[in-house]
XYZ file of C-alpha atoms in Angstrom:
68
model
C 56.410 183.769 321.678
C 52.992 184.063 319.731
C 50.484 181.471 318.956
C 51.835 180.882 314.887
C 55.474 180.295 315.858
C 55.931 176.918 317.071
C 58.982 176.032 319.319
C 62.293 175.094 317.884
C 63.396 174.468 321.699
C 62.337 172.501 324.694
C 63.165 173.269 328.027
C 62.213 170.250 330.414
C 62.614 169.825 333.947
C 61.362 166.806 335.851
C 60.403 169.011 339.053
C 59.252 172.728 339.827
C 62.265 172.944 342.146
C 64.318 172.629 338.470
C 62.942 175.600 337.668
C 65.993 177.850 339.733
C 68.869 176.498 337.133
C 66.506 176.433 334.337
C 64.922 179.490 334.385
C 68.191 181.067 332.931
C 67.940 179.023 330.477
C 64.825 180.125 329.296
C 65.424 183.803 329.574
C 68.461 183.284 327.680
C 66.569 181.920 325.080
C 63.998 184.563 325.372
C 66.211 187.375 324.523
C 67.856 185.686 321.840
C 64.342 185.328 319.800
C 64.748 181.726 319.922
C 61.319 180.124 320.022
C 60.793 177.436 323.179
C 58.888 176.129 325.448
C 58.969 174.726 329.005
C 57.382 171.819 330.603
C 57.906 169.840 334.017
C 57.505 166.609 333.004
C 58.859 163.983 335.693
C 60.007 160.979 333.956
C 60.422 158.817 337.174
C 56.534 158.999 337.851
C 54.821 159.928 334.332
C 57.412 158.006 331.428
C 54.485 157.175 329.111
C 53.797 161.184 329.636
C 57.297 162.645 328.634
C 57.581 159.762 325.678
C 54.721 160.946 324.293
C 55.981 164.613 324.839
C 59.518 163.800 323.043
C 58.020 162.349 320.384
C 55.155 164.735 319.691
C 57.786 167.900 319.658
C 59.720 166.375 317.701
C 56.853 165.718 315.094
C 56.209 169.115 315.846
C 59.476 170.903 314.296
C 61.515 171.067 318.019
C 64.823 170.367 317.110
C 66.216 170.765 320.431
C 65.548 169.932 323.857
C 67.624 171.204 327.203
C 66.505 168.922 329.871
C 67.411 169.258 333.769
């Protein structure tokens, strides 16, 4: 994905150790073209954090989000 194209998909995870089921996921999306990106976001310790996450991707054009 380049700099211009902003992400029409979210892939979240609220740990690294996610990352195993996830990552499949992502290169799934990968080949398919689909813009995305992919945070770790844990929202047991950092709520405010992913909140402010949802809400700014979704102000941003993301129209969907995978979340694990």
């Amino acid at each position: 994905m380049d700099d211009v194209t902003k992400p029409l998909v979210g892939v979240i995870m609220g740990s690294h150790s996610d990352w195993t089921v996830m990552e499949l996921c992502a290169k799934q999306l990968k080949e398919l073209g689909v813009p995305h990106e992919t945070k770790v976001i844990s929202a047991h310790r950092t709520p405010d954090l992913l909140q402010s996450w949802v809400k700014a991707s979704s102000k941003n054009g993301m129209e969907v989000i995978i979340a694990a």
